Amino acid sequence: MLWFLVFGFVVSSSAKLSEEEIMKNLTAISWAHAVNNKTYLKTALTGEISMLEADIVMGTLQGQDGPPLPIMAHPPATSSDLSLAEFLSTVTQHNKGLKDKVKGVKLDFKTIEAFEKSQSVIAPYGSGKEKFPLWLNADILPGPVDAPAKPVDPVQFLKLGSQHPHAVLSIGWTTQIGGEVIKEGEYSREHIGKMIQIVNENKVSQNVTFPVRACLASNSQPVLLDLLRETSSLNSTLTVWSSEGDHVTVDRLRALLLTVGLERTYLDVPIDLANKLHLPQK
Ligand SMILES: *[C@@H]1O[C@H](CO)[C@@H](O)[C@H](O)[C@H]1NC(C)=O
Ligand SMILES: *[C@@H]1O[C@H](CO)[C@@H](O)[C@H](O)[C@H]1NC(C)=O
Ligand SMILES: *[C@@H]1O[C@H](CO)[C@@H](O)[C@H](O)[C@H]1NC(C)=O
Ligand SMILES: *[C@@H]1O[C@H](CO)[C@@H](O)[C@H](O)[C@H]1NC(C)=O
């Protein structure tokens, strides 16, 4: 009898789990990019998009004097009509009272200074009080293929990131710009090893996602699987992204997504690439 009860419990809980797993399809989450001004923020909030990606630099608000503050802009721009503070309060206002369909936010910090100066602005949102997804993103390590961009200081980024325990840390590698150049590139064992090391050394203890560029990630399946295994206690996921014009081997990318699993892979790529993937239906 006892055996029967235990057996029954195991069967029903595993059945429940797999149902939940099937319902989770992170590739179905849609993205808006460079939501760095008031007009586009308004448009993005009224549409069906679920995650708003936006860039933060230190700069000034158009038509205003004063010391630099965190604003929504992509380098080389240093001015905007939208501050980080107003961006976050506008999204919060939009999400108030909504249960489904809340908009999440991915903040891409271009410099460590911008992240440092944003701490007090982000604090109320990363504490769990506001119930919408908040991602804090930076390229914290040098990546393929000899990327010229300087990474954001990883130790400082992770230390400050830990002050916002309900935020997801989105931590990646700089990449070379220009699809032609990186056609044959990949994330090497060294790139991945360095990330695992830095996550461990800095005792990261919140959810993480690793943004990886599709054209490189599709050449790097074995090491990306290692990365996810080593960080599984942090509910780690991949965020596969791609730029217009990147040369992506569709079959290899599809194989990566299906091997990692749609429940563990966000997909932020141009629509024509997404359509070519022919992902399996429910
Ligand atoms: C606002 O942002 C969108 C998306 O980045 C961009 O296409 C548009 O040109 C921007 N508008 C202004 C006035 O800067
Ligand atoms: C962390 O990830 C788990 C598993 O996906 C999820 O249930 C939880 O809500 C996430 N927490 C945060 C703060 O994102
Ligand atoms: C991972 O997700 C589980 C389930 O939602 C949660 O209990 C746990 O706290 C999460 N781990 C981290 C590091 O946030
Ligand atoms: C997952 O979402 C993608 C994009 O919306 C869709 O093409 C695919 O059929 C879905 N697959 C599953 C198993 O839900």
mmCIF file of N, CA, C and O and ligand atoms in Angstrom, residues 24 26 128 133-135 164-168 206-208 234-237 263 266, ligand 2:
data_model
loop_
_atom_site.group_PDB
_atom_site.id
_atom_site.type_symbol
_atom_site.label_atom_id
_atom_site.label_comp_id
_atom_site.label_asym_id
_atom_site.label_seq_id
_atom_site.Cartn_x
_atom_site.Cartn_y
_atom_site.Cartn_z
ATOM 1 N N LYS A 24 6.474 25.687 -21.663
ATOM 2 C CA LYS A 24 7.486 26.746 -21.664
ATOM 3 C C LYS A 24 8.210 26.779 -23.002
ATOM 4 O O LYS A 24 8.928 25.865 -23.343
ATOM 5 N N LEU A 26 10.446 29.486 -24.650
ATOM 6 C CA LEU A 26 11.031 30.826 -24.542
ATOM 7 C C LEU A 26 11.268 31.469 -25.910
ATOM 8 O O LEU A 26 11.397 32.679 -26.005
ATOM 9 N N GLY A 128 12.057 42.998 -6.432
ATOM 10 C CA GLY A 128 10.932 42.073 -6.443
ATOM 11 C C GLY A 128 9.600 42.750 -6.157
ATOM 12 O O GLY A 128 8.545 42.132 -6.215
ATOM 13 N N PRO A 133 9.587 41.301 -15.558
ATOM 14 C CA PRO A 133 10.964 40.844 -15.746
ATOM 15 C C PRO A 133 11.923 42.010 -15.962
ATOM 16 O O PRO A 133 11.643 42.895 -16.774
ATOM 17 N N LEU A 134 13.015 41.995 -15.224
ATOM 18 C CA LEU A 134 14.068 43.002 -15.388
ATOM 19 C C LEU A 134 15.379 42.277 -15.636
ATOM 20 O O LEU A 134 15.805 41.469 -14.811
ATOM 21 N N TRP A 135 15.976 42.543 -16.765
ATOM 22 C CA TRP A 135 17.276 41.951 -17.100
ATOM 23 C C TRP A 135 18.318 43.040 -17.122
ATOM 24 O O TRP A 135 18.082 44.131 -17.665
ATOM 25 N N HIS A 164 20.522 43.470 -6.857
ATOM 26 C CA HIS A 164 19.166 43.447 -7.419
ATOM 27 C C HIS A 164 18.768 41.996 -7.632
ATOM 28 O O HIS A 164 18.733 41.501 -8.758
ATOM 29 N N PRO A 165 18.485 41.292 -6.521
ATOM 30 C CA PRO A 165 18.367 39.830 -6.588
ATOM 31 C C PRO A 165 17.241 39.339 -7.492
ATOM 32 O O PRO A 165 17.283 38.203 -7.959
ATOM 33 N N HIS A 166 16.252 40.161 -7.769
ATOM 34 C CA HIS A 166 15.158 39.698 -8.624
ATOM 35 C C HIS A 166 15.389 39.998 -10.093
ATOM 36 O O HIS A 166 14.559 39.661 -10.933
ATOM 37 N N ALA A 167 16.504 40.640 -10.376
ATOM 38 C CA ALA A 167 16.833 40.871 -11.786
ATOM 39 C C ALA A 167 17.585 39.665 -12.327
ATOM 40 O O ALA A 167 18.294 38.981 -11.588
ATOM 41 N N VAL A 168 17.405 39.399 -13.590
ATOM 42 C CA VAL A 168 18.188 38.372 -14.274
ATOM 43 C C VAL A 168 19.465 39.028 -14.787
ATOM 44 O O VAL A 168 19.410 40.105 -15.383
ATOM 45 N N GLN A 206 21.892 34.455 -8.570
ATOM 46 C CA GLN A 206 20.577 34.775 -9.109
ATOM 47 C C GLN A 206 20.493 34.224 -10.528
ATOM 48 O O GLN A 206 21.490 33.760 -11.074
ATOM 49 N N ASN A 207 19.306 34.292 -11.112
ATOM 50 C CA ASN A 207 19.134 33.743 -12.460
ATOM 51 C C ASN A 207 20.057 34.444 -13.448
ATOM 52 O O ASN A 207 20.225 35.661 -13.389
ATOM 53 N N VAL A 208 20.597 33.660 -14.366
ATOM 54 C CA VAL A 208 21.454 34.243 -15.398
ATOM 55 C C VAL A 208 21.002 33.778 -16.783
ATOM 56 O O VAL A 208 20.424 32.705 -16.949
ATOM 57 N N LEU A 234 21.714 28.175 -11.400
ATOM 58 C CA LEU A 234 21.290 29.577 -11.568
ATOM 59 C C LEU A 234 20.172 29.685 -12.609
ATOM 60 O O LEU A 234 19.931 30.759 -13.151
ATOM 61 N N ASN A 235 19.488 28.580 -12.858
ATOM 62 C CA ASN A 235 18.414 28.558 -13.858
ATOM 63 C C ASN A 235 18.883 29.170 -15.172
ATOM 64 O O ASN A 235 18.157 29.952 -15.807
ATOM 65 N N SER A 236 20.078 28.816 -15.569
ATOM 66 C CA SER A 236 20.686 29.509 -16.702
ATOM 67 C C SER A 236 19.992 29.188 -18.023
ATOM 68 O O SER A 236 19.488 28.082 -18.230
ATOM 69 N N THR A 237 19.971 30.193 -18.891
ATOM 70 C CA THR A 237 19.404 30.054 -20.232
ATOM 71 C C THR A 237 20.362 30.689 -21.230
ATOM 72 O O THR A 237 21.277 31.420 -20.841
ATOM 73 N N GLU A 263 12.689 25.435 -23.931
ATOM 74 C CA GLU A 263 12.376 25.958 -22.598
ATOM 75 C C GLU A 263 13.598 26.623 -21.960
ATOM 76 O O GLU A 263 13.521 27.178 -20.881
ATOM 77 N N TYR A 266 16.048 31.699 -25.206
ATOM 78 C CA TYR A 266 15.381 32.867 -25.781
ATOM 79 C C TYR A 266 15.939 33.069 -27.182
ATOM 80 O O TYR A 266 17.120 32.782 -27.435
HETATM 81 C C1 LIG B 2 14.345 32.277 -12.032
HETATM 82 O O1 LIG B 2 14.119 31.190 -12.916
HETATM 83 C C2 LIG B 2 13.103 30.295 -12.475
HETATM 84 C C3 LIG B 2 13.101 29.101 -13.408
HETATM 85 O O2 LIG B 2 12.940 29.516 -14.731
HETATM 86 C C4 LIG B 2 11.777 31.020 -12.442
HETATM 87 O O3 LIG B 2 10.793 30.155 -11.960
HETATM 88 C C5 LIG B 2 11.907 32.225 -11.530
HETATM 89 O O4 LIG B 2 10.728 32.970 -11.586
HETATM 90 C C6 LIG B 2 13.069 33.099 -11.963
HETATM 91 N N1 LIG B 2 13.237 34.170 -11.008
HETATM 92 C C7 LIG B 2 13.482 35.416 -11.404
HETATM 93 C C8 LIG B 2 13.610 36.415 -10.312
HETATM 94 O O5 LIG B 2 13.605 35.729 -12.572
#
